[in-house]
Structures are given as C-alpha cells and as structure tokens.
PDB file of C-alpha atoms in Angstrom:
ATOM      1  CA  MET A   8     243.049 103.562  68.215  1.00 59.00           C
ATOM      2  CA  LYS A   9     240.926 100.466  67.834  1.00 57.00           C
ATOM      3  CA  LYS A  10     237.262  99.802  68.254  1.00 54.00           C
ATOM      4  CA  ARG A  11     235.946  96.506  69.562  1.00 51.00           C
ATOM      5  CA  GLY A  12     236.125  93.732  66.984  1.00 41.00           C
ATOM      6  CA  LYS A  13     239.531  94.643  65.559  1.00 41.00           C
ATOM      7  CA  THR A  14     241.821  92.885  68.006  1.00 42.00           C
ATOM      8  CA  ALA A  15     242.254  89.667  66.063  1.00 40.00           C
ATOM      9  CA  ASP A  16     245.939  90.407  65.511  1.00 45.00           C
ATOM     10  CA  MET A  17     246.543  90.438  69.257  1.00 44.00           C
ATOM     11  CA  ALA A  18     244.443  87.336  69.747  1.00 45.00           C
ATOM     12  CA  SER A  19     246.261  85.333  67.099  1.00 44.00           C
ATOM     13  CA  VAL A  20     249.663  86.122  68.556  1.00 39.00           C
ATOM     14  CA  CYS A  21     248.563  85.173  72.060  1.00 53.00           C
ATOM     15  CA  GLN A  22     246.330  82.226  71.250  1.00 46.00           C
ATOM     16  CA  SER A  23     249.031  79.613  71.639  1.00 41.00           C
ATOM     17  CA  ARG A  24     249.825  80.875  75.110  1.00 44.00           C
ATOM     18  CA  ARG A  25     246.284  80.696  76.400  1.00 44.00           C
ATOM     19  CA  GLY A  26     244.380  77.799  77.853  1.00 46.00           C
ATOM     20  CA  VAL A  27     242.589  76.732  80.970  1.00 49.00           C
ATOM     21  CA  LEU A  28     245.265  76.050  83.539  1.00 60.00           C
ATOM     22  CA  SER A  29     244.849  75.193  87.193  1.00 84.00           C
ATOM     23  CA  LEU A  30     245.050  78.336  89.304  1.00 89.00           C
ATOM     24  CA  GLN A  31     245.169  79.081  92.974  1.00 91.00           C
ATOM     25  CA  GLU A  32     243.447  82.047  94.544  1.00 93.00           C
ATOM     26  CA  GLU A  33     244.691  83.385  97.861  1.00 93.00           C
ATOM     27  CA  GLU A  34     243.187  86.076 100.038  1.00 94.00           C
ATOM     28  CA  THR A  35     245.857  88.211 101.645  1.00 91.00           C
ATOM     29  CA  TYR A  36     246.271  91.547 103.389  1.00 90.00           C
ATOM     30  CA  ILE A  37     248.982  93.947 102.253  1.00 83.00           C
ATOM     31  CA  PRO A  38     250.365  96.497 104.746  1.00 79.00           C
ATOM     32  CA  VAL A  39     250.304 100.203 103.971  1.00 74.00           C
ATOM     33  CA  ARG A  40     252.284 102.979 105.534  1.00 74.00           C
ATOM     34  CA  ASP A  41     249.910 103.931 108.353  1.00 73.00           C
ATOM     35  CA  GLY A  42     250.014 100.394 109.724  1.00 78.00           C
ATOM     36  CA  SER A  43     246.672  99.254 108.368  1.00 80.00           C
ATOM     37  CA  LYS A  44     246.257  96.597 105.703  1.00 84.00           C
ATOM     38  CA  VAL A  45     244.294  96.308 102.469  1.00 85.00           C
ATOM     39  CA  ARG A  46     242.621  93.121 101.329  1.00 90.00           C
ATOM     40  CA  ALA A  47     243.774  91.575  98.077  1.00 92.00           C
ATOM     41  CA  LEU A  48     243.129  88.475  96.023  1.00 94.00           C
ATOM     42  CA  VAL A  49     246.248  86.884  94.540  1.00 95.00           C
ATOM     43  CA  TYR A  50     246.139  84.530  91.556  1.00 95.00           C
ATOM     44  CA  ARG A  51     248.952  82.164  90.534  1.00 93.00           C
ATOM     45  CA  ARG A  52     249.353  79.100  88.354  1.00 90.00           C
ATOM     46  CA  LYS A  53     249.504  76.006  90.505  1.00 83.00           C
ATOM     47  CA  SER A  54     251.850  74.275  88.094  1.00 74.00           C
ATOM     48  CA  ASP A  55     254.374  77.116  87.923  1.00 69.00           C
ATOM     49  CA  ALA A  56     257.053  76.918  90.612  1.00 63.00           C
ATOM     50  CA  SER A  57     259.091  79.778  89.176  1.00 67.00           C
ATOM     51  CA  ASP A  58     259.679  82.866  91.294  1.00 69.00           C
ATOM     52  CA  LYS A  59     260.469  84.934  88.177  1.00 83.00           C
ATOM     53  CA  ARG A  60     256.912  85.744  87.235  1.00 92.00           C
ATOM     54  CA  PRO A  61     255.777  89.241  86.248  1.00 95.00           C
ATOM     55  CA  LEU A  62     253.330  91.125  88.447  1.00 96.00           C
ATOM     56  CA  PHE A  63     249.921  92.487  87.394  1.00 97.00           C
ATOM     57  CA  VAL A  64     248.160  94.670  89.965  1.00 96.00           C
ATOM     58  CA  VAL A  65     244.689  96.114  89.418  1.00 95.00           C
ATOM     59  CA  VAL A  66     242.477  98.296  91.640  1.00 94.00           C
ATOM     60  CA  HIS A  67     238.711  97.853  91.348  1.00 92.00           C
ATOM     61  CA  GLY A  68     236.202 100.604  90.656  1.00 86.00           C
ATOM     62  CA  GLY A  69     233.259 101.822  92.704  1.00 78.00           C
ATOM     63  CA  ARG A  70     233.619 105.616  92.974  1.00 72.00           C
ATOM     64  CA  PHE A  71     235.856 105.154  96.036  1.00 69.00           C
ATOM     65  CA  ARG A  72     232.988 103.875  98.169  1.00 71.00           C
ATOM     66  CA  ILE A  73     231.727 100.450  96.979  1.00 72.00           C
ATOM     67  CA  GLY A  74     233.096  97.302  95.371  1.00 80.00           C
ATOM     68  CA  ASN A  75     235.619  94.613  96.232  1.00 87.00           C
ATOM     69  CA  ALA A  76     238.554  92.674  94.840  1.00 84.00           C
ATOM     70  CA  GLU A  77     236.268  90.109  93.245  1.00 90.00           C
ATOM     71  CA  LEU A  78     235.210  92.688  90.653  1.00 88.00           C
ATOM     72  CA  GLU A  79     238.557  92.313  88.879  1.00 92.00           C
ATOM     73  CA  SER A  80     238.874  88.556  89.241  1.00 91.00           C
ATOM     74  CA  ARG A  81     237.974  87.897  85.588  1.00 92.00           C
ATOM     75  CA  ALA A  82     240.871  90.004  84.292  1.00 94.00           C
ATOM     76  CA  CYS A  83     243.256  88.577  86.885  1.00 95.00           C
ATOM     77  CA  ILE A  84     242.360  84.961  86.187  1.00 95.00           C
ATOM     78  CA  GLY A  85     242.622  85.504  82.439  1.00 95.00           C
ATOM     79  CA  ALA A  86     246.009  87.209  82.665  1.00 96.00           C
ATOM     80  CA  THR A  87     247.428  84.531  84.947  1.00 95.00           C
ATOM     81  CA  GLN A  88     246.169  81.726  82.726  1.00 94.00           C
ATOM     82  CA  ALA A  89     247.491  83.370  79.578  1.00 94.00           C
ATOM     83  CA  PHE A  90     250.862  84.693  80.674  1.00 94.00           C
ATOM     84  CA  GLY A  91     251.804  83.046  83.964  1.00 93.00           C
ATOM     85  CA  CYS A  92     251.953  86.354  85.802  1.00 95.00           C
ATOM     86  CA  VAL A  93     251.018  86.765  89.440  1.00 95.00           C
ATOM     87  CA  SER A  94     247.826  88.840  89.392  1.00 96.00           C
ATOM     88  CA  VAL A  95     246.721  90.892  92.384  1.00 95.00           C
ATOM     89  CA  SER A  96     243.300  92.505  92.736  1.00 95.00           C
ATOM     90  CA  LEU A  97     243.504  95.189  95.400  1.00 90.00           C
ATOM     91  CA  GLU A  98     240.632  96.528  97.408  1.00 88.00           C
ATOM     92  CA  HIS A  99     239.909 100.199  97.569  1.00 65.00           C
ATOM     93  CA  ARG A 100     241.417 101.405 100.844  1.00 57.00           C
ATOM     94  CA  LEU A 101     244.760 102.761  99.657  1.00 43.00           C
ATOM     95  CA  SER A 102     247.186 105.405 100.808  1.00 38.00           C
ATOM     96  CA  PRO A 103     249.379 107.319  98.351  1.00 41.00           C
ATOM     97  CA  GLU A 104     252.425 105.512  99.704  1.00 41.00           C
ATOM     98  CA  PHE A 105     251.101 102.022  98.997  1.00 41.00           C
ATOM     99  CA  LYS A 106     253.357 101.548  95.973  1.00 42.00           C
ATOM    100  CA  PHE A 107     256.487 101.118  98.053  1.00 40.00           C
ATOM    101  CA  GLN A 108     254.852  98.555 100.320  1.00 53.00           C
ATOM    102  CA  LEU A 109     253.560  96.612  97.333  1.00 62.00           C
ATOM    103  CA  SER A 110     257.004  96.516  95.758  1.00 61.00           C
ATOM    104  CA  LYS A 111     258.394  95.160  99.006  1.00 62.00           C
ATOM    105  CA  SER A 112     255.625  92.566  99.168  1.00 69.00           C
ATOM    106  CA  ALA A 113     256.138  91.285  95.623  1.00 76.00           C
ATOM    107  CA  SER A 114     258.542  88.485  96.517  1.00 78.00           C
ATOM    108  CA  SER A 115     256.201  87.155  99.198  1.00 78.00           C
ATOM    109  CA  LEU A 116     253.488  87.039  96.540  1.00 80.00           C
ATOM    110  CA  GLY A 117     255.694  84.856  94.342  1.00 83.00           C
ATOM    111  CA  ALA A 118     256.350  87.592  91.779  1.00 89.00           C
ATOM    112  CA  ASP A 119     259.406  89.390  90.455  1.00 91.00           C
ATOM    113  CA  PRO A 120     258.514  92.914  89.238  1.00 92.00           C
ATOM    114  CA  LEU A 121     261.798  93.027  87.341  1.00 93.00           C
ATOM    115  CA  GLN A 122     260.179  90.599  84.924  1.00 94.00           C
ATOM    116  CA  GLY A 123     257.325  93.054  84.403  1.00 96.00           C
ATOM    117  CA  PHE A 124     255.219  95.254  86.697  1.00 96.00           C
ATOM    118  CA  ILE A 125     251.795  96.146  85.282  1.00 97.00           C
ATOM    119  CA  PHE A 126     249.669  98.458  87.394  1.00 97.00           C
ATOM    120  CA  GLY A 127     246.268 100.002  86.849  1.00 97.00           C
ATOM    121  CA  GLY A 128     242.599  99.968  87.643  1.00 96.00           C
ATOM    122  CA  THR A 129     239.002 100.420  86.637  1.00 95.00           C
ATOM    123  CA  SER A 130     237.130 103.736  86.986  1.00 94.00           C
ATOM    124  CA  SER A 131     237.968 105.048  90.478  1.00 91.00           C
ATOM    125  CA  GLY A 132     240.680 102.378  90.648  1.00 93.00           C
ATOM    126  CA  ALA A 133     242.244 103.898  87.538  1.00 95.00           C
ATOM    127  CA  HIS A 134     241.783 107.320  89.152  1.00 94.00           C
ATOM    128  CA  ILE A 135     243.871 106.074  92.085  1.00 92.00           C
ATOM    129  CA  ALA A 136     246.462 104.263  89.976  1.00 94.00           C
ATOM    130  CA  ASN A 137     247.265 107.044  87.511  1.00 96.00           C
ATOM    131  CA  PRO A 138     248.725 109.557  90.012  1.00 95.00           C
ATOM    132  CA  LEU A 139     250.656 106.733  91.662  1.00 94.00           C
ATOM    133  CA  VAL A 140     252.230 105.855  88.317  1.00 97.00           C
ATOM    134  CA  HIS A 141     253.344 109.471  87.952  1.00 97.00           C
ATOM    135  CA  ARG A 142     254.700 109.548  91.499  1.00 95.00           C
ATOM    136  CA  GLY A 143     256.491 106.285  90.919  1.00 94.00           C
ATOM    137  CA  ARG A 144     258.244 107.815  87.918  1.00 97.00           C
ATOM    138  CA  ASP A 145     259.071 111.072  89.714  1.00 97.00           C
ATOM    139  CA  GLU A 146     260.367 109.312  92.830  1.00 95.00           C
ATOM    140  CA  MET A 147     262.216 106.659  90.807  1.00 94.00           C
ATOM    141  CA  LEU A 148     260.293 103.750  92.249  1.00 91.00           C
ATOM    142  CA  TYR A 149     262.262 100.505  92.065  1.00 89.00           C
ATOM    143  CA  PRO A 150     261.348  98.069  90.705  1.00 91.00           C
ATOM    144  CA  ARG A 151     259.760 100.442  88.243  1.00 95.00           C
ATOM    145  CA  ILE A 152     256.273 100.127  86.823  1.00 96.00           C
ATOM    146  CA  THR A 153     256.633  98.837  83.268  1.00 97.00           C
ATOM    147  CA  GLY A 154     253.050  99.100  82.005  1.00 98.00           C
ATOM    148  CA  VAL A 155     249.803 100.853  82.893  1.00 98.00           C
ATOM    149  CA  TYR A 156     246.254  99.499  82.500  1.00 98.00           C
ATOM    150  CA  LEU A 157     243.527 102.172  82.525  1.00 98.00           C
ATOM    151  CA  ASN A 158     239.914 101.048  82.233  1.00 97.00           C
ATOM    152  CA  VAL A 159     237.438 103.970  81.850  1.00 96.00           C
ATOM    153  CA  PRO A 160     239.688 106.425  83.699  1.00 96.00           C
ATOM    154  CA  SER A 161     238.884 109.916  84.902  1.00 95.00           C
ATOM    155  CA  THR A 162     241.789 112.244  84.145  1.00 97.00           C
ATOM    156  CA  LEU A 163     240.489 115.837  84.193  1.00 96.00           C
ATOM    157  CA  ALA A 164     237.709 117.309  86.310  1.00 95.00           C
ATOM    158  CA  PRO A 165     235.516 119.842  84.482  1.00 96.00           C
ATOM    159  CA  GLN A 166     236.303 122.338  87.252  1.00 95.00           C
ATOM    160  CA  ALA A 167     239.977 122.178  86.206  1.00 96.00           C
ATOM    161  CA  ILE A 168     239.625 122.230  82.433  1.00 95.00           C
ATOM    162  CA  THR A 169     241.911 124.579  80.531  1.00 94.00           C
ATOM    163  CA  ASP A 170     241.396 126.292  77.178  1.00 95.00           C
ATOM    164  CA  GLU A 171     243.805 123.823  75.587  1.00 94.00           C
ATOM    165  CA  TYR A 172     241.386 120.945  76.059  1.00 95.00           C
ATOM    166  CA  ARG A 173     238.004 122.667  76.082  1.00 96.00           C
ATOM    167  CA  GLY A 174     237.183 121.991  72.422  1.00 96.00           C
ATOM    168  CA  LEU A 175     237.779 118.254  72.825  1.00 96.00           C
ATOM    169  CA  TYR A 176     235.950 117.903  76.133  1.00 97.00           C
ATOM    170  CA  ASN A 177     232.323 117.296  75.147  1.00 97.00           C
ATOM    171  CA  SER A 178     231.175 114.000  76.638  1.00 98.00           C
ATOM    172  CA  ARG A 179     230.646 115.359  80.165  1.00 96.00           C
ATOM    173  CA  GLU A 180     227.775 117.457  78.806  1.00 96.00           C
ATOM    174  CA  ALA A 181     226.604 115.279  75.910  1.00 97.00           C
ATOM    175  CA  LEU A 182     226.374 112.149  78.077  1.00 97.00           C
ATOM    176  CA  LYS A 183     225.466 113.764  81.395  1.00 96.00           C
ATOM    177  CA  ASP A 184     222.357 111.585  81.696  1.00 95.00           C
ATOM    178  CA  GLY A 185     224.249 108.370  81.065  1.00 88.00           C
ATOM    179  CA  TYR A 186     223.024 104.904  81.922  1.00 89.00           C
ATOM    180  CA  THR A 187     225.441 103.884  84.695  1.00 89.00           C
ATOM    181  CA  LEU A 188     227.146 107.181  85.532  1.00 92.00           C
ATOM    182  CA  THR A 189     225.528 110.616  85.406  1.00 94.00           C
ATOM    183  CA  SER A 190     226.551 114.167  86.134  1.00 95.00           C
ATOM    184  CA  LYS A 191     224.161 114.182  89.108  1.00 93.00           C
ATOM    185  CA  SER A 192     225.740 111.081  90.633  1.00 91.00           C
ATOM    186  CA  ILE A 193     229.215 112.554  90.166  1.00 91.00           C
ATOM    187  CA  GLU A 194     228.021 115.757  91.862  1.00 91.00           C
ATOM    188  CA  LEU A 195     226.859 113.734  94.860  1.00 87.00           C
ATOM    189  CA  TYR A 196     230.197 111.932  95.048  1.00 85.00           C
ATOM    190  CA  ASP A 197     232.070 115.239  94.829  1.00 86.00           C
ATOM    191  CA  GLN A 198     230.003 116.658  97.684  1.00 86.00           C
ATOM    192  CA  GLU A 199     230.929 113.648  99.787  1.00 81.00           C
ATOM    193  CA  TYR A 200     234.670 113.696  99.018  1.00 81.00           C
ATOM    194  CA  GLU A 201     235.212 117.461  98.602  1.00 87.00           C
ATOM    195  CA  PRO A 202     238.242 116.917  96.329  1.00 88.00           C
ATOM    196  CA  ASP A 203     240.667 119.582  95.197  1.00 93.00           C
ATOM    197  CA  PHE A 204     239.704 119.485  91.527  1.00 94.00           C
ATOM    198  CA  THR A 205     242.832 121.315  90.388  1.00 94.00           C
ATOM    199  CA  SER A 206     245.182 118.972  92.231  1.00 95.00           C
ATOM    200  CA  PRO A 207     247.062 116.653  89.856  1.00 95.00           C
ATOM    201  CA  LEU A 208     246.119 113.842  92.236  1.00 93.00           C
ATOM    202  CA  TRP A 209     242.524 114.405  91.116  1.00 94.00           C
ATOM    203  CA  SER A 210     243.209 115.650  87.568  1.00 96.00           C
ATOM    204  CA  PRO A 211     246.394 113.782  86.530  1.00 97.00           C
ATOM    205  CA  LEU A 212     246.253 115.179  82.993  1.00 97.00           C
ATOM    206  CA  LEU A 213     247.616 118.349  84.635  1.00 96.00           C
ATOM    207  CA  TRP A 214     250.541 116.587  86.357  1.00 97.00           C
ATOM    208  CA  PRO A 215     253.143 119.329  86.972  1.00 97.00           C
ATOM    209  CA  THR A 216     256.135 117.320  85.735  1.00 97.00           C
ATOM    210  CA  GLY A 217     254.290 116.163  82.620  1.00 98.00           C
ATOM    211  CA  HIS A 218     254.012 112.688  81.176  1.00 98.00           C
ATOM    212  CA  LEU A 219     257.376 112.015  79.569  1.00 98.00           C
ATOM    213  CA  ASN A 220     258.914 108.608  80.239  1.00 98.00           C
ATOM    214  CA  LEU A 221     255.718 107.076  81.546  1.00 98.00           C
ATOM    215  CA  PRO A 222     255.304 103.346  80.848  1.00 98.00           C
ATOM    216  CA  PRO A 223     253.308 102.044  77.874  1.00 98.00           C
ATOM    217  CA  THR A 224     249.613 102.445  78.628  1.00 98.00           C
ATOM    218  CA  PHE A 225     246.612 100.374  77.593  1.00 98.00           C
ATOM    219  CA  PHE A 226     243.159 102.008  77.561  1.00 98.00           C
ATOM    220  CA  GLN A 227     239.664 100.568  77.533  1.00 98.00           C
ATOM    221  CA  ILE A 228     237.147 103.373  76.948  1.00 98.00           C
ATOM    222  CA  CYS A 229     233.354 103.237  76.738  1.00 98.00           C
ATOM    223  CA  GLY A 230     231.810 105.214  73.899  1.00 97.00           C
ATOM    224  CA  ALA A 231     228.643 106.167  75.825  1.00 97.00           C
ATOM    225  CA  ASP A 232     230.521 107.133  78.990  1.00 97.00           C
ATOM    226  CA  LEU A 233     230.588 110.749  80.138  1.00 96.00           C
ATOM    227  CA  LEU A 234     234.272 110.185  81.051  1.00 97.00           C
ATOM    228  CA  ARG A 235     235.041 109.200  77.460  1.00 98.00           C
ATOM    229  CA  ASP A 236     236.595 112.418  76.187  1.00 98.00           C
ATOM    230  CA  GLU A 237     238.974 113.013  79.080  1.00 97.00           C
ATOM    231  CA  ALA A 238     240.331 109.492  78.615  1.00 98.00           C
ATOM    232  CA  LEU A 239     240.779 110.133  74.891  1.00 98.00           C
ATOM    233  CA  ILE A 240     242.420 113.507  75.572  1.00 98.00           C
ATOM    234  CA  TYR A 241     244.808 111.912  78.041  1.00 98.00           C
ATOM    235  CA  GLU A 242     245.744 109.142  75.599  1.00 98.00           C
ATOM    236  CA  ARG A 243     246.376 111.761  72.915  1.00 98.00           C
ATOM    237  CA  GLU A 244     248.544 113.738  75.325  1.00 98.00           C
ATOM    238  CA  LEU A 245     250.623 110.667  76.151  1.00 98.00           C
ATOM    239  CA  ARG A 246     251.051 109.522  72.575  1.00 98.00           C
ATOM    240  CA  LEU A 247     251.520 112.769  70.639  1.00 98.00           C
ATOM    241  CA  LYS A 248     253.157 115.083  73.172  1.00 97.00           C
ATOM    242  CA  SER A 249     255.098 112.708  75.383  1.00 98.00           C
ATOM    243  CA  GLY A 250     255.965 109.828  73.061  1.00 98.00           C
ATOM    244  CA  VAL A 251     254.391 107.225  75.328  1.00 98.00           C
ATOM    245  CA  LYS A 252     253.345 103.992  73.633  1.00 98.00           C
ATOM    246  CA  THR A 253     249.590 103.511  73.892  1.00 98.00           C
ATOM    247  CA  ARG A 254     246.918 101.121  72.760  1.00 98.00           C
ATOM    248  CA  VAL A 255     243.209 101.982  72.869  1.00 98.00           C
ATOM    249  CA  ILE A 256     239.999 100.033  72.456  1.00 98.00           C
ATOM    250  CA  VAL A 257     236.732 101.990  72.354  1.00 98.00           C
ATOM    251  CA  TYR A 258     233.425 100.197  72.984  1.00 98.00           C
ATOM    252  CA  SER A 259     230.974 102.162  70.862  1.00 97.00           C
ATOM    253  CA  GLY A 260     227.560 102.840  72.375  1.00 96.00           C
ATOM    254  CA  LEU A 261     228.346 101.160  75.695  1.00 97.00           C
ATOM    255  CA  PRO A 262     228.152 102.915  79.080  1.00 96.00           C
ATOM    256  CA  HIS A 263     230.565 103.298  81.957  1.00 95.00           C
ATOM    257  CA  VAL A 264     231.643  99.982  83.585  1.00 93.00           C
ATOM    258  CA  PHE A 265     229.134  97.943  81.605  1.00 95.00           C
ATOM    259  CA  CYS A 266     231.418  94.984  82.272  1.00 92.00           C
ATOM    260  CA  TYR A 267     230.510  95.308  85.982  1.00 89.00           C
ATOM    261  CA  THR A 268     226.804  95.997  85.625  1.00 90.00           C
ATOM    262  CA  HIS A 269     226.107  93.463  82.859  1.00 93.00           C
ATOM    263  CA  PRO A 270     228.847  90.831  83.134  1.00 91.00           C
ATOM    264  CA  PHE A 271     227.042  88.214  81.031  1.00 92.00           C
ATOM    265  CA  LEU A 272     226.700  90.314  77.885  1.00 94.00           C
ATOM    266  CA  SER A 273     228.769  89.161  74.933  1.00 96.00           C
ATOM    267  CA  ALA A 274     230.331  92.639  74.944  1.00 96.00           C
ATOM    268  CA  SER A 275     231.409  92.127  78.554  1.00 95.00           C
ATOM    269  CA  ARG A 276     233.005  88.792  77.730  1.00 94.00           C
ATOM    270  CA  ALA A 277     234.804  90.479  74.836  1.00 96.00           C
ATOM    271  CA  PHE A 278     235.868  93.286  77.157  1.00 96.00           C
ATOM    272  CA  ALA A 279     237.402  90.773  79.557  1.00 94.00           C
ATOM    273  CA  LYS A 280     239.312  89.085  76.732  1.00 95.00           C
ATOM    274  CA  ASP A 281     240.576  92.458  75.526  1.00 97.00           C
ATOM    275  CA  ALA A 282     241.786  93.272  79.046  1.00 97.00           C
ATOM    276  CA  VAL A 283     243.850  90.079  79.103  1.00 96.00           C
ATOM    277  CA  LEU A 284     245.311  90.781  75.663  1.00 96.00           C
ATOM    278  CA  GLY A 285     246.087  94.330  76.794  1.00 98.00           C
ATOM    279  CA  VAL A 286     248.065  92.967  79.723  1.00 97.00           C
ATOM    280  CA  GLY A 287     249.893  90.724  77.266  1.00 97.00           C
ATOM    281  CA  TRP A 288     250.759  93.743  75.131  1.00 98.00           C
ATOM    282  CA  LEU A 289     252.063  95.583  78.191  1.00 98.00           C
ATOM    283  CA  LEU A 290     254.167  92.545  79.110  1.00 97.00           C
ATOM    284  CA  GLY A 291     255.597  92.458  75.596  1.00 93.00           C
ATOM    285  CA  THR A 292     254.070  89.045  74.936  1.00 90.00           C
ATOM    286  CA  CYS A 293     251.455  90.165  72.411  1.00 83.00           C
ATOM    287  CA  VAL A 294     252.212  92.503  69.514  1.00 74.00           C
TER     288      VAL A 294
END
C-alpha cells in the first residue's frame, strides 16, 4: 500500500512516455441490450493512426443519480496522452449486460481490447463496474478485462457485513458525519433505490464464486471517507486470499470524491496524475 507522495517510482518510469499531445474528443452513444443507448466521451490521439490501441473505460460517480461523462475527462485525457490508449468515459445509465455491447463496439471506437482492456469507475461508477468485472470473469467475456480501476469503491453494505470483516469495518461509524458523504445521505439514497444489500451485485466482496483470477486492480482510497475500510478490506481480500495483483494509494485526511468537489486543489491534481499512472501500471507500461 502507498500513501500519496510515494509514487515517484511510477512517475519516473512513465515520464518519458508523457507529454502534451493533440487529442480528439468525440461524443458518441453506445447501445445496450434493451435497445437504448448511453452517452460516452471518447478520447484518442490525433496523430496515432493505429487500430491496435488498448481500451480504458471508466464510469463516473454520482450515487447513481447525478453526474456526467465530463467528470472523468481528466483521467481519460491523461491516460490517452501518456499511453496512446482509447479512453472512454461512460455516463451512468447502464444495464448489467453492457459489457458485451462495449466489447463489440471497441473496434468502432478505434481500440483493440486484446492490447489491453482496463475497466473501472469512481464511487457509484466503481460500484457498477466491480460486479461487471466479476460477471465478465464468470461468463468468460472475450476480449477479457485485463485491469480494473477502482476509485473510492463501495464493496460491502453494513447490512450485509459478516463476522469475518466486522473488526476491520470501522470507517462507516467513525466517519459517518463526513464532509462529502455521510451516513444520512447514504440512508436517503438507499431509501430511493431500495437495493438488496446482501446481493453480490450490491456487496461484491461477497461474490459467490469468489475473487480468484480477477485482473490486477488499482485502488484510490480517501482516508477521511466513510467507505474507506470496505475498500481496504476488499483490496486485502484480493491480494492475500485470491492472489490478485493490487496497487493502492491512500489520500490521508481527504474526503470522498474530493477530486470532484475541489478539482483545483493540489491534492486533486496529484490524484489525477496518480490515476493516469495507475492506468499505466494496469497496462503494464509502468512498474
């Protein structure tokens, strides 16, 4: 695990690959199984004519009810500039079957997932992505997802906690009056959505087929976030029990999605750089 300020090794390896390159941004709509479409922003290098570029897909946060693709544009632009991947920021309206449609759409986006397929999200976007990664593994999705990006994920509802994790699960209570996310706001969201808390789709830490053979996973976790401990528990589960390669950066003293709420802070700029380097690690470009 790393705390912010100790990623110089990643930066030095990737520095020669970075630089301000001319990009193109395209708004597109990707079909999902029920016939509707979801809006997405697609980022590519203008100077790169290759169709063998890896794919980075990220779903924005917003507790399933607010936000847009622009929220993840900083990470997408940075990853495309640094590594030449095609980056896609997806909007929030998703069905569980979207992964197959996205794989089919990859070539039209100018990407080849066989060169690398990184998938993830921020907050509720990570909450959506994580079960889909598990389903992709279980259903032998092809091309397979090769890396997972989880930014401040929720992985275990308190209503579903088991004795195994209870002693490690303290931040929900200790940080219940957090700055950007509180227990009261989560309660309001839960009343609106009426989720099945014990379903692995809502609490993916409890996925019935476990976590073996999941792709390498990169975590960004906020130290003053009430979701902190479940993210740390999930990373520990992946790394120690399932042998999944992980990398973690913890932002001490900072609240949930501070990069959204205060984008001009130096910590937010550092967060964005770390996200890009994390994508590079998942692509095998950065050590």
